[in-house]
Amino acid sequence: MPENHGSTVTVPGTAGRITRRGRGVAVIVVALLLIGGLALAALWSSGSGGFTGERPPGGARPSPSPTPPWDRHPDSVAAVGDSITQGFDACSLLADCTRASWVTGTDPGVRSLASRLIDDAPSRHSWNFAVSGSVMADLPAQMERAARKRPELVTVLAGANDACRPTVGQMTPVSELRADFRSALRTLHTARPKTQVYVASLPDLKRLWSQGRGDPWGARVWGLGICQSMLRDPQSTTPAARERRQQVHERVIAYNSALEQECARFLRCRYDGGAVFRYRFTKKEVSRWDWFHPSKAGQRKLAELAYRGITARQPASASRDFGQPSP
């Protein structure tokens, strides 16, 4: 008896015919391909942090994976942080001066980041949510306000006030600063998963002390209560004073390390590689009102460093001497 090969079925758009048995095999193949595609999609979602863009615990990059997109010329920017981003003491004594802010300022002498990045009305497409005196624990609320504006980029410069406390013992533990910063990033990326974040490192507070300690006016202003953990008794060279300053210095290094590590957990977050920490602010770039905060020239330098980091083809990496003490 001849073998039954089954009836044939013509498939529209093909040059021939397949049997029912062949059609069954084809259905199975298609099903397997669909299942495989779903599995690959699930793997990509897990590797990229899913909706928020957060990497899996441990910060390991999925391998292989495409490089996440980074828009080098965003059309809108929001700023979060503390007094530095508010332009504190850049224009007058103990006062904010937002027009001199390195991110959103309108002073042409500063050439803020917004004015460098945004061609069409930068003042209408940039927002400053920084608050003088704020600490890292305040950052999630600032991020929430920033997210409502739907910015393409958010800049972060925060954490200096966690080190600038009345005493060394009151400095924020590194673990708490890390947790608050992670919460801030999650707050933003949950609301706006496509928004990019640029994180500036904290400045070298010990180097700023070294710059201003010889100025009599700076010493008097520091006595009003600015960053006492570092600036108290600026002329003292006792072992206790040196140890106090070194503890603050090492805490700032630890904070920067935490910022870098937490930023690396998110696909759309770029750290400055320690650029602000390493930069040696000149006397002209430090406020003549308090010898600590950036002057307009210092704000201009911050804008320049950020613009360079944001528009670079590849993110900067921390230098090998990032954790070394100041000279």
mmCIF file of C-alpha atoms in Angstrom, residues 9 82 91 114-115 128 134 146 167 198 261-262 272 301:
data_model
loop_
_atom_site.group_PDB
_atom_site.id
_atom_site.type_symbol
_atom_site.label_atom_id
_atom_site.label_comp_id
_atom_site.label_asym_id
_atom_site.label_seq_id
_atom_site.Cartn_x
_atom_site.Cartn_y
_atom_site.Cartn_z
ATOM 1 C CA VAL A 9 -2.107 22.972 0.713
ATOM 2 C CA ASP A 82 22.391 72.961 47.088
ATOM 3 C CA CYS A 91 26.969 88.248 43.616
ATOM 4 C CA ALA A 114 21.544 75.791 29.717
ATOM 5 C CA SER A 115 22.809 78.608 27.498
ATOM 6 C CA ASN A 128 16.446 75.303 39.076
ATOM 7 C CA SER A 134 20.005 71.193 51.502
ATOM 8 C CA ALA A 146 12.114 68.318 38.514
ATOM 9 C CA THR A 167 31.269 68.851 63.826
ATOM 10 C CA TYR A 198 24.564 64.201 34.927
ATOM 11 C CA GLN A 261 28.854 53.728 41.980
ATOM 12 C CA GLU A 262 25.163 54.547 42.299
ATOM 13 C CA ASP A 272 31.836 63.480 35.759
ATOM 14 C CA LYS A 301 34.172 76.900 35.156
#
